[in-house]
Structures are given as structure tokens and as C-alpha cells.
Amino acid sequence: MKALVTGISGFVGSHMAEFLLAKGVEVAGTIRQRSRMEHIAHIEQDIKLVECELRDPISVEQMMDRERPDLIFHLAAQSFVPTSWNSPIDTIHNNVAGQIHLFEAIRRFGLSTKVQIACSSEEYGQVEPNEVPIREDNPLRPLSPYAVSKVAQDYLAYQYYKSYGIHVVRTRTFNHTGPRRGENFVTSNFAKQIAEIEKGLRPPVIHVGNLQAKRDFTDVRDVVRGYWLALEAGTPGECYNIATGSCCTIEEMLNLLLSLSDVKVDIQEDPLRMRPSDVEILLGCSAKFHADTGWKPEIPFRQTMTDLLNYWRGKV
Ligand SMILES: C[C@H]1O[C@H](OP(=O)(O)OP(=O)(O)OC[C@H]2O[C@@H](n3cnc4c(=O)[nH]c(N)nc43)[C@H](O)[C@@H]2O)[C@@H](O)[C@@H](O)C1=O
């Protein structure tokens, strides 16, 4: 069994590769020339790295002709919401074109590859108070170009399943974090600031954005197990929420991180960290995914945040 992980050098990609290796699966992964390799340096000997620009149909076609994987975990994406406001077309192009090129290559070579598509809770966007916990049949009201790009990925996957019978499973993952999370994302950003304050590398002031947003955080290691189960037991064409079913405000998440440290800090709001429109609450119901695959989260949030803080303590 051979799996291809797009974006293997990224946060989720690196955890996905570790999970697959532990299962004894042959792992290949796409990287770009400018990809940073630090997250996969420890497994580089065990995986096959393939240089591939997903925006380029020729590059994707050549790669797929050579690799012909049984499974694809399509994780490569521009995934930071604020970046999508700065360069909307870049996010749309990157996230949508790459996926179309993969699907077209599967069609061209007549492959029976099973494909997991990393969709997002951001697709739900504006959620009304009576709509939580959010189920898969909730209306999609995306609030950022990133969210729109994920809606497009989601529906393109559905369409390629319906039109051509490609085995796709769409996972709508709610926020996820853990070691190696990029420092722009809120959990990592705050953990890194705390680790730097602990080492005296910065004054004891934590810079924050909107602390009132509510998010449902799953550990990345639970998420990649979910992606595997999605292809093992998920129904082709379906979409599934991956979430814990409980949420906290960003302020509560910050307080949890601070409770894991001895530092005393001031909190300072940074206007640059505010968004043109922020999704107020993302709290997911993953009953459908549990019913079809047996998945449920195993790692408690406190453990995830402890591991994340320790990750940054080891880096700064
Ligand atoms: C499911 C979804 O999950 C992620 O998207 P995100 O929710 O935008 O993630 P984030 O960590 O950037 O923000 C979470 C919340 O935290 C608030 N917030 C407060 N203060 C800061 C702050 O200082 N930095 C950041 N980044 N956010 C802050 C911010 O306004 C927002 O309400 C991606 O994986 C995405 O790819 C994805 O699909």
C-alpha cells in the first residue's frame, strides 16, 4: 500500500507521514523547492520526497504517472486565514488549482486512488447560535477568501465523485494544533511568546488579537488518525466533521497556556491581529464521522497544549 501526502513537510503533513510509517505504509510526499524540511528531517530516510508544484498541471501529471499511489492525503494548502485577505487570488489559485490537477491526473491515468480532501470548519463561517454544535448539513456561509477556497475544494471533490466516480472523502476539520504548529496560528503564537518570555527573550507582554472567538481544538495526532480512518471506512463522496464537540474562547486557551507556566504577563491587544471578519464560533458535531469510522478524539486539550508549549521551549 502506497500513500502520497501532499504538503508532507508541513505541520499536518509531517504528522500524517509519521502515522503512516507507524502503520507500515509506503510513504511518498510532495515538496516544493522552497519547502522547509525541519518537520520531516527525522523521517527523511524513511519516505520518498517528490518535488512537485501542484499549481502546475504538467508537474502534477508527471508526478502522478511516476507514483500512482493507492491513497492520497491532500493536505497541501495556503492555510492561514489572514494571508487570504492580503492575496485572495493566490489562496484561491493555490488551493483550488492544485486539487483539480490531482483529480485530472487520476482521471487521465485511470487510477483507483482513494483521496482524502482536507476541507475546513471555516467553510461554515457565519454560524447562528442555534446551529451549534455544527453538523455537516449546516449552510456554508464562508467569511474569508480562505474559507471560499475550501468550499470550492469541498464541492469540487463532491463533483468529481459524482461525475467520474473518483473515491473522495471530504474531511471538514475544525481547529487543530500540537507540536510543529506554525507560529502564525494562535495556539502556537501564544505558546511561543510564553516560551520566549520564560527565557527572558522578550518583555512579559503577550500580544493578542480577538480573544472572544470560540474554537473547537483537536490534537493534530487525533486528526491524522481521522484522515486515515476516513479513507479506510468513510463513504466515498461524503463529507465529515472532525471535531471534539467542545470549544473554548481564545482567552480561555491563553489562560490554560499561562497556567502551564510560571510567568506573570500583561495582555496587550494588537490591532494588526484583528480580522476584517472573524468567525465567532466554530463548535463541531462529529457524530456522523464517529458512526461511520469509529473515530473519536483521544488526546485531552491540556495535554496538547502542554506538548505545544514544550515544543516551543525546545526551540526558542
Ligand atoms: C479550521 C481552521 O483553523 C485555522 O484557522 P483560524 O481559526 O483562523 O486559526 P488561527 O489560529 O489563526 O485563529 C484562531 C482564532 O484566534 C483568534 N486570534 C486571537 N488572537 C490571535 C493572534 O494573535 N493570532 C492569530 N493567528 N489568531 C488570533 C483569531 O481571530 C481566530 O478567531 C486554520 O488551521 C485554518 O486553516 C482552518 O482551516
Short mmCIF file of C-alpha atoms and ligand atoms in Angstrom, two decimals:
data_model
loop_
_atom_site.label_atom_id
_atom_site.label_comp_id
_atom_site.label_asym_id
_atom_site.label_seq_id
_atom_site.Cartn_x
_atom_site.Cartn_y
_atom_site.Cartn_z
CA MET A 1 0.00 0.00 0.00
CA LYS A 2 1.43 3.32 -1.05
CA ALA A 3 0.26 6.71 0.22
CA LEU A 4 1.03 10.11 -1.19
CA VAL A 5 0.91 13.06 1.21
CA THR A 6 0.74 16.45 -0.47
CA GLY A 7 2.39 19.10 1.66
CA ILE A 8 4.32 16.45 3.60
CA SER A 9 6.80 18.96 5.03
CA GLY A 10 4.04 20.99 6.67
CA PHE A 11 2.53 20.78 10.14
CA VAL A 12 -0.19 18.20 9.45
CA GLY A 13 1.77 16.53 6.62
CA SER A 14 4.65 15.64 8.92
CA HIS A 15 2.30 14.08 11.50
CA MET A 16 0.44 12.24 8.72
CA ALA A 17 3.74 10.78 7.47
CA GLU A 18 4.70 9.62 10.97
CA PHE A 19 1.29 7.96 11.39
CA LEU A 20 1.52 6.17 8.03
CA LEU A 21 5.06 4.95 8.67
CA ALA A 22 3.94 3.52 12.02
CA LYS A 23 1.23 1.62 10.11
CA GLY A 24 3.85 0.15 7.77
CA VAL A 25 2.57 2.06 4.74
CA GLU A 26 4.96 3.14 1.99
CA VAL A 27 5.02 6.95 2.07
CA ALA A 28 5.74 9.45 -0.67
CA GLY A 29 5.20 13.16 -0.31
CA THR A 30 5.27 16.29 -2.41
CA ILE A 31 7.55 19.18 -1.58
CA ARG A 32 8.42 22.38 -3.39
CA GLN A 33 11.89 23.74 -3.89
CA ARG A 34 11.33 26.32 -1.16
CA SER A 35 9.81 23.87 1.35
CA ARG A 36 11.44 23.88 4.78
CA MET A 37 12.42 20.38 5.80
CA GLU A 38 12.76 20.76 9.57
CA HIS A 39 9.49 18.94 10.39
CA ILE A 40 10.43 15.82 8.44
CA ALA A 41 14.21 15.77 8.86
CA HIS A 42 13.87 12.90 11.38
CA ILE A 43 11.99 10.66 8.89
CA GLU A 44 13.60 11.76 5.64
CA GLN A 45 15.32 8.38 5.24
CA ASP A 46 12.00 6.53 5.51
CA ILE A 47 9.92 8.48 3.00
CA LYS A 48 10.19 9.36 -0.65
CA LEU A 49 10.18 13.08 -1.37
CA VAL A 50 8.98 14.21 -4.76
CA GLU A 51 9.42 17.75 -5.98
CA CYS A 52 6.09 18.84 -7.40
CA GLU A 53 4.42 22.20 -7.95
CA LEU A 54 0.72 21.46 -7.53
CA ARG A 55 -0.28 24.62 -9.40
CA ASP A 56 1.43 23.30 -12.49
CA PRO A 57 -0.65 20.61 -14.26
CA ILE A 58 2.39 19.17 -16.02
CA SER A 59 4.31 18.83 -12.80
CA VAL A 60 1.35 17.05 -11.17
CA GLU A 61 0.76 14.78 -14.14
CA GLN A 62 4.40 13.66 -14.24
CA MET A 63 4.46 13.07 -10.51
CA MET A 64 1.23 11.05 -10.55
CA ASP A 65 2.38 8.99 -13.52
CA ARG A 66 5.50 8.01 -11.59
CA GLU A 67 3.94 7.50 -8.16
CA ARG A 68 0.48 6.01 -8.88
CA PRO A 69 -0.46 5.97 -5.18
CA ASP A 70 -3.25 3.89 -3.63
CA LEU A 71 -4.10 6.68 -1.22
CA ILE A 72 -3.72 10.45 -1.35
CA PHE A 73 -3.90 12.67 1.70
CA HIS A 74 -4.30 16.08 0.13
CA LEU A 75 -3.01 18.43 2.82
CA ALA A 76 -1.03 21.00 0.81
CA ALA A 77 -2.71 24.40 1.03
CA GLN A 78 -2.35 28.05 1.85
CA SER A 79 -3.94 27.58 5.27
CA PHE A 80 -3.53 30.87 7.15
CA VAL A 81 -6.78 32.83 7.06
CA PRO A 82 -5.28 36.40 7.30
CA THR A 83 -2.96 35.73 4.34
CA SER A 84 -6.03 35.08 2.23
CA TRP A 85 -7.18 38.67 2.70
CA ASN A 86 -3.79 40.01 1.63
CA SER A 87 -3.65 37.92 -1.53
CA PRO A 88 -7.06 36.36 -2.16
CA ILE A 89 -6.41 35.16 -5.68
CA ASP A 90 -3.20 33.46 -4.61
CA THR A 91 -5.06 31.46 -1.95
CA ILE A 92 -7.88 30.54 -4.31
CA HIS A 93 -5.50 29.53 -7.07
CA ASN A 94 -3.16 27.60 -4.83
CA ASN A 95 -5.89 25.66 -3.04
CA VAL A 96 -8.28 25.05 -5.93
CA ALA A 97 -5.99 24.54 -8.93
CA GLY A 98 -3.75 22.06 -7.10
CA GLN A 99 -6.70 19.83 -6.34
CA ILE A 100 -8.10 19.98 -9.87
CA HIS A 101 -4.69 18.97 -11.22
CA LEU A 102 -4.58 15.96 -8.89
CA PHE A 103 -8.09 14.86 -9.90
CA GLU A 104 -7.38 15.35 -13.60
CA ALA A 105 -4.22 13.24 -13.31
CA ILE A 106 -6.21 10.47 -11.58
CA ARG A 107 -8.71 10.55 -14.44
CA ARG A 108 -6.07 10.65 -17.13
CA PHE A 109 -4.27 7.57 -15.81
CA GLY A 110 -7.48 5.76 -14.83
CA LEU A 111 -6.27 5.31 -11.25
CA SER A 112 -8.43 3.91 -8.45
CA THR A 113 -6.68 6.09 -5.88
CA LYS A 114 -8.68 6.96 -2.76
CA VAL A 115 -8.36 10.68 -1.97
CA GLN A 116 -8.89 12.48 1.34
CA ILE A 117 -9.52 16.19 0.89
CA ALA A 118 -8.62 18.47 3.80
CA CYS A 119 -11.65 20.73 3.97
CA SER A 120 -12.29 23.05 6.89
CA SER A 121 -14.78 24.21 9.53
CA GLU A 122 -14.07 27.71 8.18
CA GLU A 123 -16.48 26.80 5.38
CA TYR A 124 -19.37 27.13 7.85
CA GLY A 125 -18.29 30.71 8.58
CA GLN A 126 -21.17 32.74 9.97
CA VAL A 127 -22.85 30.30 12.34
CA GLU A 128 -26.07 31.19 14.18
CA PRO A 129 -26.33 30.48 17.93
CA ASN A 130 -28.98 27.79 17.36
CA GLU A 131 -26.74 25.96 14.86
CA VAL A 132 -24.11 24.66 17.29
CA PRO A 133 -22.73 22.05 17.52
CA ILE A 134 -22.45 22.35 13.75
CA ARG A 135 -23.46 19.38 11.64
CA GLU A 136 -22.44 18.67 8.07
CA ASP A 137 -25.79 19.80 6.67
CA ASN A 138 -25.39 23.32 8.08
CA PRO A 139 -25.40 26.08 5.44
CA LEU A 140 -21.94 27.20 4.36
CA ARG A 141 -21.51 30.97 4.86
CA PRO A 142 -17.76 31.50 4.37
CA LEU A 143 -16.26 34.72 5.77
CA SER A 144 -12.79 34.80 4.18
CA PRO A 145 -11.21 34.07 0.80
CA TYR A 146 -9.55 31.08 2.51
CA ALA A 147 -12.96 29.76 3.54
CA VAL A 148 -14.25 30.22 -0.01
CA SER A 149 -11.25 28.30 -1.36
CA LYS A 150 -12.13 25.42 0.98
CA VAL A 151 -15.79 25.48 -0.10
CA ALA A 152 -14.53 25.20 -3.68
CA GLN A 153 -12.24 22.28 -2.79
CA ASP A 154 -15.08 20.59 -0.92
CA TYR A 155 -17.61 20.91 -3.74
CA LEU A 156 -15.08 20.06 -6.45
CA ALA A 157 -14.39 16.83 -4.60
CA TYR A 158 -18.12 16.12 -4.48
CA GLN A 159 -18.44 16.93 -8.18
CA TYR A 160 -15.52 14.71 -9.23
CA TYR A 161 -17.04 11.88 -7.21
CA LYS A 162 -20.45 12.36 -8.84
CA SER A 163 -19.17 12.99 -12.37
CA TYR A 164 -16.34 10.47 -12.57
CA GLY A 165 -16.68 8.19 -9.55
CA ILE A 166 -13.33 9.18 -8.03
CA HIS A 167 -13.17 7.84 -4.46
CA VAL A 168 -13.01 11.05 -2.44
CA VAL A 169 -13.74 11.63 1.22
CA ARG A 170 -14.11 15.22 2.40
CA THR A 171 -12.97 15.92 5.96
CA ARG A 172 -14.11 19.23 7.44
CA THR A 173 -11.59 19.58 10.22
CA PHE A 174 -12.11 22.11 12.98
CA ASN A 175 -9.10 23.90 14.51
CA HIS A 176 -6.24 21.59 15.27
CA THR A 177 -2.92 22.09 16.94
CA GLY A 178 0.04 20.37 18.56
CA PRO A 179 3.82 20.27 18.20
CA ARG A 180 5.10 21.91 14.96
CA ARG A 181 2.03 24.10 14.51
CA GLY A 182 3.15 27.17 12.50
CA GLU A 183 3.89 30.19 14.65
CA ASN A 184 1.28 32.39 12.94
CA PHE A 185 -1.61 30.32 14.26
CA VAL A 186 -2.99 31.43 17.58
CA THR A 187 -2.12 28.46 19.81
CA SER A 188 1.47 28.35 18.60
CA ASN A 189 1.82 32.10 18.55
CA PHE A 190 0.85 32.43 22.21
CA ALA A 191 2.90 29.36 23.24
CA LYS A 192 5.96 30.79 21.51
CA GLN A 193 5.52 34.19 23.15
CA ILE A 194 5.29 32.49 26.58
CA ALA A 195 8.38 30.36 25.90
CA GLU A 196 10.30 33.49 24.89
CA ILE A 197 9.14 35.38 28.00
CA GLU A 198 10.25 32.41 30.14
CA LYS A 199 13.73 32.68 28.62
CA GLY A 200 13.85 36.47 29.05
CA LEU A 201 13.93 36.95 25.29
CA ARG A 202 11.01 39.39 25.33
CA PRO A 203 9.26 41.61 27.89
CA PRO A 204 6.38 39.96 29.81
CA VAL A 205 3.66 41.19 27.47
CA ILE A 206 1.54 38.87 25.33
CA HIS A 207 0.25 40.43 22.11
CA VAL A 208 -3.18 39.20 21.12
CA GLY A 209 -6.00 39.63 18.62
CA ASN A 210 -9.68 38.76 19.12
CA LEU A 211 -9.84 36.81 22.38
CA GLN A 212 -13.61 36.33 22.27
CA ALA A 213 -13.71 33.96 19.28
CA LYS A 214 -14.66 30.41 20.24
CA ARG A 215 -12.90 27.43 18.71
CA ASP A 216 -13.08 23.63 18.96
CA PHE A 217 -9.47 22.36 19.08
CA THR A 218 -8.47 18.80 18.21
CA ASP A 219 -4.95 17.41 18.63
CA VAL A 220 -3.22 17.03 15.26
CA ARG A 221 -2.32 13.42 16.13
CA ASP A 222 -6.01 12.61 16.53
CA VAL A 223 -6.71 14.43 13.26
CA VAL A 224 -4.28 12.39 11.16
CA ARG A 225 -5.71 9.18 12.61
CA GLY A 226 -9.07 10.54 11.46
CA TYR A 227 -7.76 11.10 7.94
CA TRP A 228 -6.60 7.50 7.78
CA LEU A 229 -9.98 6.24 9.02
CA ALA A 230 -11.74 8.50 6.52
CA LEU A 231 -10.18 6.52 3.67
CA GLU A 232 -10.45 3.16 5.44
CA ALA A 233 -14.08 3.37 6.49
CA GLY A 234 -15.59 6.65 5.23
CA THR A 235 -18.22 6.58 2.49
CA PRO A 236 -16.94 7.86 -0.87
CA GLY A 237 -18.35 11.27 -1.78
CA GLU A 238 -19.33 12.08 1.82
CA CYS A 239 -18.16 14.95 4.00
CA TYR A 240 -17.36 14.53 7.69
CA ASN A 241 -16.71 16.93 10.52
CA ILE A 242 -13.65 16.20 12.62
CA ALA A 243 -14.05 17.97 15.96
CA THR A 244 -14.12 17.30 19.70
CA GLY A 245 -17.60 18.67 20.37
CA SER A 246 -16.45 21.19 22.94
CA CYS A 247 -14.99 24.64 22.49
CA CYS A 248 -13.33 27.45 24.42
CA THR A 249 -12.73 31.13 23.86
CA ILE A 250 -9.27 32.11 22.68
CA GLU A 251 -8.93 33.86 26.05
CA GLU A 252 -9.59 30.56 27.88
CA MET A 253 -6.99 28.86 25.67
CA LEU A 254 -4.48 31.60 26.58
CA ASN A 255 -5.28 31.19 30.28
CA LEU A 256 -4.71 27.45 30.01
CA LEU A 257 -1.29 28.07 28.43
CA LEU A 258 -0.43 30.61 31.14
CA SER A 259 -1.45 28.11 33.83
CA LEU A 260 1.25 25.79 32.46
CA SER A 261 3.92 28.42 33.06
CA ASP A 262 5.21 30.49 35.98
CA VAL A 263 5.44 33.77 34.06
CA LYS A 264 3.31 36.77 35.01
CA VAL A 265 2.29 38.72 31.93
CA ASP A 266 0.29 41.69 30.70
CA ILE A 267 -2.07 41.14 27.79
CA GLN A 268 -1.96 43.73 25.01
CA GLU A 269 -4.40 43.89 22.13
CA ASP A 270 -2.69 44.39 18.77
CA PRO A 271 -4.98 45.99 16.15
CA LEU A 272 -2.95 44.31 13.40
CA ARG A 273 -4.08 40.94 14.71
CA MET A 274 -7.77 41.81 14.19
CA ARG A 275 -9.50 40.47 11.06
CA PRO A 276 -11.95 42.16 8.65
CA SER A 277 -14.45 39.50 9.71
CA ASP A 278 -13.74 36.82 12.27
CA VAL A 279 -15.75 33.64 12.63
CA GLU A 280 -17.36 33.97 16.06
CA ILE A 281 -17.83 30.34 16.98
CA LEU A 282 -16.79 27.02 15.48
CA LEU A 283 -18.02 24.09 17.54
CA GLY A 284 -18.43 20.85 15.67
CA CYS A 285 -20.51 17.71 15.91
CA SER A 286 -18.56 14.70 14.64
CA ALA A 287 -21.28 12.12 15.33
CA LYS A 288 -21.50 11.24 11.63
CA PHE A 289 -17.76 10.57 11.41
CA HIS A 290 -17.87 8.53 14.62
CA ALA A 291 -20.81 6.48 13.33
CA ASP A 292 -19.08 5.65 10.03
CA THR A 293 -15.48 5.19 11.19
CA GLY A 294 -15.47 4.79 14.98
CA TRP A 295 -13.22 7.86 15.33
CA LYS A 296 -13.21 9.86 18.49
CA PRO A 297 -10.61 12.25 19.92
CA GLU A 298 -8.24 10.68 22.46
CA ILE A 299 -5.73 13.35 23.48
CA PRO A 300 -7.02 15.84 26.10
CA PHE A 301 -6.64 19.54 25.22
CA ARG A 302 -4.44 20.17 28.25
CA GLN A 303 -2.00 17.53 27.01
CA THR A 304 -1.97 19.04 23.54
CA MET A 305 -1.19 22.49 24.90
CA THR A 306 1.49 21.11 27.24
CA ASP A 307 3.16 19.37 24.29
CA LEU A 308 2.91 22.54 22.20
CA LEU A 309 4.45 24.72 24.91
CA ASN A 310 7.25 22.21 25.43
CA TYR A 311 7.84 22.18 21.68
CA TRP A 312 8.43 25.94 21.73
CA ARG A 313 10.50 25.72 24.93
CA GLY A 314 12.82 23.41 23.00
CA LYS A 315 13.04 25.77 20.04
CA VAL A 316 13.42 29.33 21.29
C1 LIG B 1 -10.25 25.38 10.84
C2 LIG B 1 -9.29 26.48 10.51
O1 LIG B 1 -8.44 26.66 11.64
C3 LIG B 1 -7.43 27.62 11.47
O2 LIG B 1 -7.99 28.90 11.19
P1 LIG B 1 -8.20 30.02 12.28
O3 LIG B 1 -9.37 29.67 13.14
O4 LIG B 1 -8.24 31.32 11.57
O5 LIG B 1 -6.88 29.86 13.17
P2 LIG B 1 -5.98 30.89 13.97
O6 LIG B 1 -5.18 30.07 14.90
O7 LIG B 1 -5.22 31.81 13.08
O8 LIG B 1 -7.06 31.80 14.75
C4 LIG B 1 -7.99 31.27 15.67
C5 LIG B 1 -8.74 32.38 16.32
O9 LIG B 1 -7.87 33.08 17.19
C6 LIG B 1 -8.07 34.49 17.04
N1 LIG B 1 -6.85 35.17 17.49
C7 LIG B 1 -6.75 35.97 18.58
N2 LIG B 1 -5.51 36.43 18.70
C8 LIG B 1 -4.80 35.90 17.65
C9 LIG B 1 -3.45 36.02 17.28
O10 LIG B 1 -2.64 36.72 17.90
N3 LIG B 1 -3.06 35.32 16.17
C10 LIG B 1 -3.94 34.53 15.44
N4 LIG B 1 -3.50 33.83 14.38
N5 LIG B 1 -5.24 34.42 15.79
C11 LIG B 1 -5.65 35.11 16.88
C12 LIG B 1 -8.38 34.64 15.56
O11 LIG B 1 -9.00 35.89 15.30
C13 LIG B 1 -9.32 33.43 15.38
O12 LIG B 1 -10.61 33.78 15.81
C14 LIG B 1 -6.53 27.21 10.32
O13 LIG B 1 -5.95 25.96 10.60
C15 LIG B 1 -7.34 27.14 9.04
O14 LIG B 1 -6.51 26.61 8.01
C16 LIG B 1 -8.55 26.28 9.25
O15 LIG B 1 -8.98 25.59 8.35
#
